[in-house]
Coordinates of C-alpha atoms in Angstrom, one line a residue:
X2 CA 59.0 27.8 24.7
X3 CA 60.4 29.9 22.3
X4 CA 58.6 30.5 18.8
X5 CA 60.7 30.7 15.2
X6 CA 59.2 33.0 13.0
X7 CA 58.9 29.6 11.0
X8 CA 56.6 27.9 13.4
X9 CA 54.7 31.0 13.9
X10 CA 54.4 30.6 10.2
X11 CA 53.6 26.6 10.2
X12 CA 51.0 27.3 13.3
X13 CA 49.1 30.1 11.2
X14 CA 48.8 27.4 8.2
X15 CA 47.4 25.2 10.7
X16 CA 44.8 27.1 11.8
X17 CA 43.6 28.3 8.4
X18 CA 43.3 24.6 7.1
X19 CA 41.6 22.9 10.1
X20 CA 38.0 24.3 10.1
X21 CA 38.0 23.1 6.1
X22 CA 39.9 19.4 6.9
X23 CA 37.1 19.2 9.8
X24 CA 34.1 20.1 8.0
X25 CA 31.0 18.2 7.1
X26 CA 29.8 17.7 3.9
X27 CA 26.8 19.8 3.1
X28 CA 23.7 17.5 3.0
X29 CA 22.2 16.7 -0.7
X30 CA 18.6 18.3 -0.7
X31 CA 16.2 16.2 -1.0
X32 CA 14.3 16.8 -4.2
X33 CA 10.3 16.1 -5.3
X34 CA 10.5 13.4 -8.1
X35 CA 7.4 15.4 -9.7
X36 CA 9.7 18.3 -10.2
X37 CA 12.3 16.4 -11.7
X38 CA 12.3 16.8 -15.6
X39 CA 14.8 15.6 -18.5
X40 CA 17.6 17.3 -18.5
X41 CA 17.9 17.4 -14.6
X42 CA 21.1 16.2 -12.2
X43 CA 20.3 12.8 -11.1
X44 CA 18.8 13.4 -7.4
X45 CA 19.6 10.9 -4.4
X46 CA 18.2 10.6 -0.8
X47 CA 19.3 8.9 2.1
X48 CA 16.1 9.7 4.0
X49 CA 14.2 6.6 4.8
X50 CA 10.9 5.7 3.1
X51 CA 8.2 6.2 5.9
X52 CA 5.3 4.6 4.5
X53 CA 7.5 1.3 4.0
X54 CA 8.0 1.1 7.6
X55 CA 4.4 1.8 9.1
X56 CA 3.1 -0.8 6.2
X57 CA 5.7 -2.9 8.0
X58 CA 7.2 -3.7 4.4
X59 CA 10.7 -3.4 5.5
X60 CA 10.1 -6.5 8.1
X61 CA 8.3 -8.3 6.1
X62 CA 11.5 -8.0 3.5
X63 CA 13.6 -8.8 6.1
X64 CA 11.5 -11.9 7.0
X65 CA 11.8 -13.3 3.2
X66 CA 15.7 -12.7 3.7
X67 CA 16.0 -14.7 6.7
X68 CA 14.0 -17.5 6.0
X69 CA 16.2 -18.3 2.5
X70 CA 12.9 -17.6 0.4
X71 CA 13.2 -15.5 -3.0
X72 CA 14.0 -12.1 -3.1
X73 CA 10.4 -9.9 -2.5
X74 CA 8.4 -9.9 -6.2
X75 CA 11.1 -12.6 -7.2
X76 CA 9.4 -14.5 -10.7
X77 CA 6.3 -12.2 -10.6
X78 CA 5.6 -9.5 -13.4
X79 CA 3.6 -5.6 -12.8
X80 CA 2.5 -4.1 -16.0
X81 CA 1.8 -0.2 -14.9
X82 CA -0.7 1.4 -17.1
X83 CA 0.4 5.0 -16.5
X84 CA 2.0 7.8 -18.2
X85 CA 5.0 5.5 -19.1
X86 CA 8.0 4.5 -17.3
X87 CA 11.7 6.3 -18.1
X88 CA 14.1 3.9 -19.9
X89 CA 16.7 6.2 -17.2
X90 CA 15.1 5.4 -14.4
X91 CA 17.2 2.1 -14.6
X92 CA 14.3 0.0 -13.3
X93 CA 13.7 -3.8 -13.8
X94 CA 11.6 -3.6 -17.4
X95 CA 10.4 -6.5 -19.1
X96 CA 9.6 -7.3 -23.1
X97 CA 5.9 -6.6 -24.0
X98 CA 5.4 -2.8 -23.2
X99 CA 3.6 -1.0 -25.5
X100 CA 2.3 3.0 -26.2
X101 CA -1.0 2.9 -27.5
X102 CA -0.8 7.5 -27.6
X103 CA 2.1 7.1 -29.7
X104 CA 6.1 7.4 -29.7
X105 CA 8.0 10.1 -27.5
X106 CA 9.9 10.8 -24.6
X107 CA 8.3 10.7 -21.1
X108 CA 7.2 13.5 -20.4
X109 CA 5.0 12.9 -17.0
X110 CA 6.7 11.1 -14.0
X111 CA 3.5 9.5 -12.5
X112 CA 4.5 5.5 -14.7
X113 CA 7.6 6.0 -13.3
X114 CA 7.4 6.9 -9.6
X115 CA 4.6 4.3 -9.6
X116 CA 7.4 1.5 -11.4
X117 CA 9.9 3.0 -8.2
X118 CA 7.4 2.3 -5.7
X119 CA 6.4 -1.0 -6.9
X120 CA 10.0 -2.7 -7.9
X121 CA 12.3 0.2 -7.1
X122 CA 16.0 -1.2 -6.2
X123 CA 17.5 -1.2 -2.6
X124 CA 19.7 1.7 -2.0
X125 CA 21.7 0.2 0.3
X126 CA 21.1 -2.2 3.1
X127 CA 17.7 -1.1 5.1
X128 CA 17.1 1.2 2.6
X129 CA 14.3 -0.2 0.2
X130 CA 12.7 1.7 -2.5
X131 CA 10.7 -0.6 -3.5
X132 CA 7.7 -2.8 -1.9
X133 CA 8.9 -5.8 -4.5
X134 CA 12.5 -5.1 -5.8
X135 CA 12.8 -8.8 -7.2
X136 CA 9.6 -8.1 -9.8
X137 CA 9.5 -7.5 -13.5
X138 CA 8.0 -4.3 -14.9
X139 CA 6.0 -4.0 -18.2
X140 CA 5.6 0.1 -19.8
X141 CA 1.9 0.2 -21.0
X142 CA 1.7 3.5 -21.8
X143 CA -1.9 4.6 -21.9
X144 CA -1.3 8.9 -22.0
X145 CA 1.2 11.2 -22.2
X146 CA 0.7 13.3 -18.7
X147 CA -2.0 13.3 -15.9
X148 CA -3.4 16.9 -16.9
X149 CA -1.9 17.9 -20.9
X150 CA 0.0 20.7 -20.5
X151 CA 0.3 21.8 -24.4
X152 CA -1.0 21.1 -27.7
X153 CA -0.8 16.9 -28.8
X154 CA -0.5 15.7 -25.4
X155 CA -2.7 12.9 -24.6
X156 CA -5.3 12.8 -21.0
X157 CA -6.0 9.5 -19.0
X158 CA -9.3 8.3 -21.3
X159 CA -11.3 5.4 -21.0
X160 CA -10.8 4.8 -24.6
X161 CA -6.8 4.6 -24.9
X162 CA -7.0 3.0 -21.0
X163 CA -9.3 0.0 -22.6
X164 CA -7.0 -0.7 -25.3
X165 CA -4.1 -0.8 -22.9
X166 CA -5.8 -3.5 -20.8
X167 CA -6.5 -5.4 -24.1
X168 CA -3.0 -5.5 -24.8
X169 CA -2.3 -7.1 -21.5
X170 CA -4.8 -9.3 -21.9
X171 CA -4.1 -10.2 -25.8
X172 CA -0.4 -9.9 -26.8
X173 CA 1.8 -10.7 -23.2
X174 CA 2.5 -14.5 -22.3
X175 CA 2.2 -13.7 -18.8
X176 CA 1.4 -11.1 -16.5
X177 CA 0.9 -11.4 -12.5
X178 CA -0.6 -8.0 -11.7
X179 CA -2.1 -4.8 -13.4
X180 CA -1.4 -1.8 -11.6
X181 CA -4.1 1.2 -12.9
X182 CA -2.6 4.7 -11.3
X183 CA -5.7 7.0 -12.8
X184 CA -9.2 7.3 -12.8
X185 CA -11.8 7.7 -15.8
X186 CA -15.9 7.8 -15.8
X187 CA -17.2 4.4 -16.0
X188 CA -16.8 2.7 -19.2
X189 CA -18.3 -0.9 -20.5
X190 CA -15.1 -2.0 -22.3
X191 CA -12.9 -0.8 -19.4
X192 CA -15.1 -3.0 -17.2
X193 CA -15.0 -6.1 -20.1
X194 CA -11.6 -6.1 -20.2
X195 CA -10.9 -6.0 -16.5
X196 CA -13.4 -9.3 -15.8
X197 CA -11.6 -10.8 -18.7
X198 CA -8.2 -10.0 -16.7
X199 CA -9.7 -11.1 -13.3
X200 CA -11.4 -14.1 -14.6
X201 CA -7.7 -15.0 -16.1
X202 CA -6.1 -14.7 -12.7
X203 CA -4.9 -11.3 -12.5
X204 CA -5.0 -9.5 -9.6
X205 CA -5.9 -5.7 -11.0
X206 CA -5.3 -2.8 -8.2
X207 CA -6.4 0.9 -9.1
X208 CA -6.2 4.1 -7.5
X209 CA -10.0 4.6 -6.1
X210 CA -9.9 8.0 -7.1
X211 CA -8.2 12.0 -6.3
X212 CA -10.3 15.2 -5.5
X213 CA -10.7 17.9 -7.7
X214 CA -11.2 15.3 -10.3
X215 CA -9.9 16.6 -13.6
X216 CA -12.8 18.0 -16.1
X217 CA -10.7 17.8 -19.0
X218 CA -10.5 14.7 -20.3
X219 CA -12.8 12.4 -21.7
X220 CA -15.6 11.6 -18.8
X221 CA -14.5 14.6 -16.9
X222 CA -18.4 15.7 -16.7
X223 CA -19.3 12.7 -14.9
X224 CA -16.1 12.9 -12.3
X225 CA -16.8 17.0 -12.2
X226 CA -19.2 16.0 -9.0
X227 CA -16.2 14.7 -7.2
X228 CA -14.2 18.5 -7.5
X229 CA -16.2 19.2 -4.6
X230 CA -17.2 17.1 -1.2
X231 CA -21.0 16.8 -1.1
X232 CA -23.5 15.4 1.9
X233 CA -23.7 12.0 1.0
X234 CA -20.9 11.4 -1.7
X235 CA -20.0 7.8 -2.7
X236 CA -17.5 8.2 -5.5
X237 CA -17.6 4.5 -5.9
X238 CA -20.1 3.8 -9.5
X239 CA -17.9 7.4 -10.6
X240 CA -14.4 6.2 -10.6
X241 CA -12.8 3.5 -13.3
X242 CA -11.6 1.2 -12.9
X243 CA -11.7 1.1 -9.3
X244 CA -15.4 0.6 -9.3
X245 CA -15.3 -2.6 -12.0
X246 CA -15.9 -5.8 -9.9
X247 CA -12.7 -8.0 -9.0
X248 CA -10.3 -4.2 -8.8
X249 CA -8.6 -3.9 -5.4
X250 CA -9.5 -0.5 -5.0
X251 CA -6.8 1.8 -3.0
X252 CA -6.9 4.8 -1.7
X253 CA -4.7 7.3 0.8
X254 CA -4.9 7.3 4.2
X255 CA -7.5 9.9 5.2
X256 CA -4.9 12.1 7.4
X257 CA -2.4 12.5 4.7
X258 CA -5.0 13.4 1.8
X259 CA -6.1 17.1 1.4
X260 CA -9.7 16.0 0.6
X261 CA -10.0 12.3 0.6
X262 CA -13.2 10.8 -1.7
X263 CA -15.9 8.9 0.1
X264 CA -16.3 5.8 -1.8
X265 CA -18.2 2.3 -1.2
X266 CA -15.4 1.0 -3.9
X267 CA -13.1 1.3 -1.6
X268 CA -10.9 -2.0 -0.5
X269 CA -7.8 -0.8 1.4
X270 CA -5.4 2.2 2.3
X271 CA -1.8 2.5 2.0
X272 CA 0.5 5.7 3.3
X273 CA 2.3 7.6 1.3
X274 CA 3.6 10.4 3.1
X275 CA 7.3 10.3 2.8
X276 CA 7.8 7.8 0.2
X277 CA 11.1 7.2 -1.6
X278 CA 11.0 6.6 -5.4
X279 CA 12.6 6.8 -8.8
X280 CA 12.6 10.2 -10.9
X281 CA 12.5 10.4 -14.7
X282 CA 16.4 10.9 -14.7
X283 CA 17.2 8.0 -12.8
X284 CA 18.1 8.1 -8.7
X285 CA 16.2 8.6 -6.4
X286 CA 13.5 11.4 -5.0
X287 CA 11.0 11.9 -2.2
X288 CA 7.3 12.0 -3.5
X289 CA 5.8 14.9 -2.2
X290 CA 2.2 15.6 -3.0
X291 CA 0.0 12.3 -1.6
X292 CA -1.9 11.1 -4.5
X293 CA -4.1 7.4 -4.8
X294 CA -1.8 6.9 -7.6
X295 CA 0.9 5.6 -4.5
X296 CA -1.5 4.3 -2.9
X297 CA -2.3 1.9 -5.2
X298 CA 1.2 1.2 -6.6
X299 CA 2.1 0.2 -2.9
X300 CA -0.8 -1.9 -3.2
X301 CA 0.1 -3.5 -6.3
X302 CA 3.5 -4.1 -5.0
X303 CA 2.6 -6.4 -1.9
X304 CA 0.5 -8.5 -3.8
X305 CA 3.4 -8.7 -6.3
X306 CA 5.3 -9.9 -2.8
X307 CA 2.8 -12.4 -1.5
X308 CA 2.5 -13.2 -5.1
X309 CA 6.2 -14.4 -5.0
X310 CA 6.2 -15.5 -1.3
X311 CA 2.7 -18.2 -1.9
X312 CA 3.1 -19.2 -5.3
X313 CA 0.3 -21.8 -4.8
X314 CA -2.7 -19.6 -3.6
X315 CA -5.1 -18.0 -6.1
X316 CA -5.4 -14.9 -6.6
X317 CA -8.5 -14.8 -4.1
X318 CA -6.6 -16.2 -1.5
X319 CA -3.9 -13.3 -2.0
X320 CA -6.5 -11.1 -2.2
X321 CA -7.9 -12.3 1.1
X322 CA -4.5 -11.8 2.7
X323 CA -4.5 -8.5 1.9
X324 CA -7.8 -7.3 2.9
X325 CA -8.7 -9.7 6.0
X326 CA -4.9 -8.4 7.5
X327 CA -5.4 -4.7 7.6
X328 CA -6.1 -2.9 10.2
X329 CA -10.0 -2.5 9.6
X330 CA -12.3 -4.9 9.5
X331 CA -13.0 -6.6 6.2
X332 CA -16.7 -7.3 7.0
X333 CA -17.3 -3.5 7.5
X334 CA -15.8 -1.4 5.2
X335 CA -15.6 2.4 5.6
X336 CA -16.2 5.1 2.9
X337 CA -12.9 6.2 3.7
X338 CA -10.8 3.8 5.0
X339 CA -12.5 0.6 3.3
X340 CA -11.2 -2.6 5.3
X341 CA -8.1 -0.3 6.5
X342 CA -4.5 0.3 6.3
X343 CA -2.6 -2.8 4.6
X344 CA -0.2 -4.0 6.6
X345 CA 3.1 -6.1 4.8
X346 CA 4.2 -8.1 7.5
X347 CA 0.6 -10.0 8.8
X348 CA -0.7 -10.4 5.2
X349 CA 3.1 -12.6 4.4
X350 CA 2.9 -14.3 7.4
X351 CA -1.3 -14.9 7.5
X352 CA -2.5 -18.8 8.1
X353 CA -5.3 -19.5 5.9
X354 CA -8.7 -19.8 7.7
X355 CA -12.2 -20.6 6.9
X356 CA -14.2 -19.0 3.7
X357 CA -16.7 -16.3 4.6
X358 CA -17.6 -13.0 3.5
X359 CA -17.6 -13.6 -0.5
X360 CA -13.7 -13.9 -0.2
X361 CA -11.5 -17.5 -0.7
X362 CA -10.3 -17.3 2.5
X363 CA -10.3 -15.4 6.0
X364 CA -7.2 -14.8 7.5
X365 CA -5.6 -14.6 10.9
X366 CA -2.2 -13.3 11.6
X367 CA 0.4 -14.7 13.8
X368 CA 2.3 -11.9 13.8
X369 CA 2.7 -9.5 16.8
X370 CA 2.7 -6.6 14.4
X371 CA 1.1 -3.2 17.1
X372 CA -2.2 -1.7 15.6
X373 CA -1.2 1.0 13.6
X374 CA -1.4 4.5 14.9
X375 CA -4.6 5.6 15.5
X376 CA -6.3 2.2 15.8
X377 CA -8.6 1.7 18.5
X378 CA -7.7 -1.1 21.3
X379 CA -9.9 -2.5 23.7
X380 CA -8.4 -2.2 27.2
X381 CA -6.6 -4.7 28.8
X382 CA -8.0 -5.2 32.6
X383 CA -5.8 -5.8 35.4
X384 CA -4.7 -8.3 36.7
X385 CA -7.4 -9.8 40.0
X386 CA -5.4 -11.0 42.9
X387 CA -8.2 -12.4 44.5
X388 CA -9.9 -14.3 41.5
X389 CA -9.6 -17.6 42.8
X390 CA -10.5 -16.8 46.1
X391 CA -13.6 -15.4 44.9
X392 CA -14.6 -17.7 42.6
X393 CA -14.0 -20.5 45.5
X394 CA -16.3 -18.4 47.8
X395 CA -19.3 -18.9 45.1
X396 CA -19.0 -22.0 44.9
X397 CA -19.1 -23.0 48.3
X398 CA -22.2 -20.4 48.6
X399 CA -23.9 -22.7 45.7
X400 CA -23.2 -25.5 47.5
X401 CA -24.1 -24.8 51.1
X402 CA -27.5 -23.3 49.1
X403 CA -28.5 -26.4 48.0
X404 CA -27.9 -28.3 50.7
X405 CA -30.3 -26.4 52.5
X406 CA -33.1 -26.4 50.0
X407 CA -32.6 -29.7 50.3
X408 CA -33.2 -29.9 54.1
X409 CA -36.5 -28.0 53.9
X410 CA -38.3 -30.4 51.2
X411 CA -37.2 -33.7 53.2
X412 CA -38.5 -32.0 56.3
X413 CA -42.5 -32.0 55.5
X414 CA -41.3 -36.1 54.7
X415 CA -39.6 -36.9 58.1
X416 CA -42.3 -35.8 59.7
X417 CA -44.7 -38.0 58.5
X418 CA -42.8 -40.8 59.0
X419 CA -42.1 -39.5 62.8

């Protein structure tokens, strides 16, 4: 064939523009929503939420779709007691929310990854954010960041954290769960208000407590102990207001922690390892560092779900769902685990059994969820083709037995009649 110095031309233009018309896009990095400040692009990730899918959150989702029932959280209302939750977050906040350290921007991002991990929006379709994306938030905002980084900022104290659970006691109409994502020393009004809460109905989760502690806010001598693992540590009386009776106490799975905290307040784990949430700018982020601050928002957002999904239990009964379903066991608990690893799916789908164990109810799942990773399973024996054979043989042996004990204590009698 014979080439024009026009289609020599037209064939060189080709070439040039096909590796750019063939490309891929570049893929967005996927940024840490604690290093996301105001000011910032608004970040996005496609990457899945991991710790949604071993919790087996997304299926239990998926369930509530298919059956027709409300959308997960649907008619149930979270107040987060945190460092306050970013009106550009664009998550679902409710009248009520209060600042009891005074007006400002947000300046931490703990409120509002906790508020993305409770009621964070679906992406797109099987791409949750959020354990229960149908639920309400309420902004108590009880300090400014987790460790004050200048002049005027206010710590987690036990002081501004109390007043904070008074307001959600005193001034909302109704609130469905309390989600506490810090840790002070112990503290009697702390522990008032909470019964008062509990007693009400509430069901209160809390983060059962982070190592090294931080010494410089108010109790930070008593939680100093915890900056360093110890023979025999039980951070359990130390850490409010996990430690306050009626709290569902959560904590991080032992393998993802750096240092996990040994404590007999200790209810349930939840992952967190690869968790999607919401950043102070809005869109959404991978959490990096593994805190019990995730832990307990995921925590607080299932019981927001079975909240939703059995209106008509108490809150003991939910309670119950949550612990007797995890993959522990509820009458043993571990210093590190407690009763174990929540699991979404068999606490939404749990039949209500008898009451034992201080708790309303025991529950069994009849789900076919597999034990998570890690869990220990009894073996399963094989199969015994000659069972019934066997078992036949024994009882013929039986039988021929006693027929001839028989014969030798009637023979001393036919004698004597012989």
């Amino acid at each position: 064939m014979r080439l024009t110095a026009r289609s020599l031309v037209v064939a060189a233009l080709l070439a040039t523009a096909w590796p750019v018309a063939t490309a891929a896009p570049a893929a967005a990095e996927d940024v840490d929503c604690l290093a996301v400040a105001e000011g910032d692009p608004r970040p996005s990730t496609q990457v899945a939420s991991a710790p949604l899918s071993t919790m087996g959150v997304d299926l239990a989702q998926d369930r509530l779709r298919r059956t027709g029932a409300r959308p997960a959280g649907a008619g149930v209302t979270v107040a987060v007691l945190s460092s306050g939750i970013s009106r550009d977050a664009g998550l679902p906040l409710a009248d009520g929310g209060t600042s009891v350290v005074g007006p400002g921007p947000v300046v931490d991002p703990t409120g509002t990854i906790v508020a993305g991990l409770v009621a964070g929006p679906e992406r797109a379709a099987d791409l949750p954010v959020g354990v229960a994306p149908g639920a309400e938030l309420v902004d108590v905002r009880v300090h400014d960041r987790v460790t004050p980084a200048s002049e005027g900022e206010a710590g987690p104290t036990a002081e501004a954290l109390a007043e904070g659970l008074a307001h959600v006691r005193d001034r909302l109409p109704r609130v469905d769960v309390v989600v506490v994502p810090l840790q002070v020393g112990p503290d009697a009004r702390v522990r008032r208000v909470v019964s008062d809460l509990v007693g009400a109905g509430v069901l209160v989760v809390a983060q059962a407590g982070d190592r090294p502690a931080d010494t410089s806010t108010e109790g930070g001598d008593r939680l100093a102990v915890l900056s360093e693992q110890l023979p025999g540590e039980d951070a359990g009386p130390l850490v409010a207001p996990a430690s306050a009776e009626g709290v569902v106490a959560a904590g991080p799975v032992p393998e993802e922690a750096r240092a996990a905290l040994r404590s007999t307040a200790l209810d349930v784990v939840a992952p967190s390892a690869g968790a999607v949430s919401t950043s102070l700018v809005g869109g959404t982020c991978v959490v990096g560092e593994v805190r019990s601050a995730w832990s307990a928002a995921y925590v607080a957002g299932l019981l927001a779900l079975l909240r939703s999904a059995h209106p008509e239990e108490s809150s003991g009964a939910l309670v119950a769902r949550l612990v007797g379903t995890a993959d522990g066991r509820p009458d043993v608990r571990s210093p590190l685990t407690g009763a174990g690893q929540v699991r979404a799916l068999a606490a939404l789908t749990a039949t209500p059994g008898e009451v034992a164990d201080g708790l309303d109810a025991v529950f069994a799942a009849d789900t076919a969820l597999p034990p998570a990773a890690g869990a220990a399973t009894a073996p399963v024996a094989d199969a015994d083709p000659l069972a019934a054979a066997r078992e036949q043989a024994v009882w013929w042996g039986l039988l021929g037995g006693g027929v001839l004990l028989l014969a030798l204590l009637l023979r001393p009698l036919v004698r004597r009649a012989g």
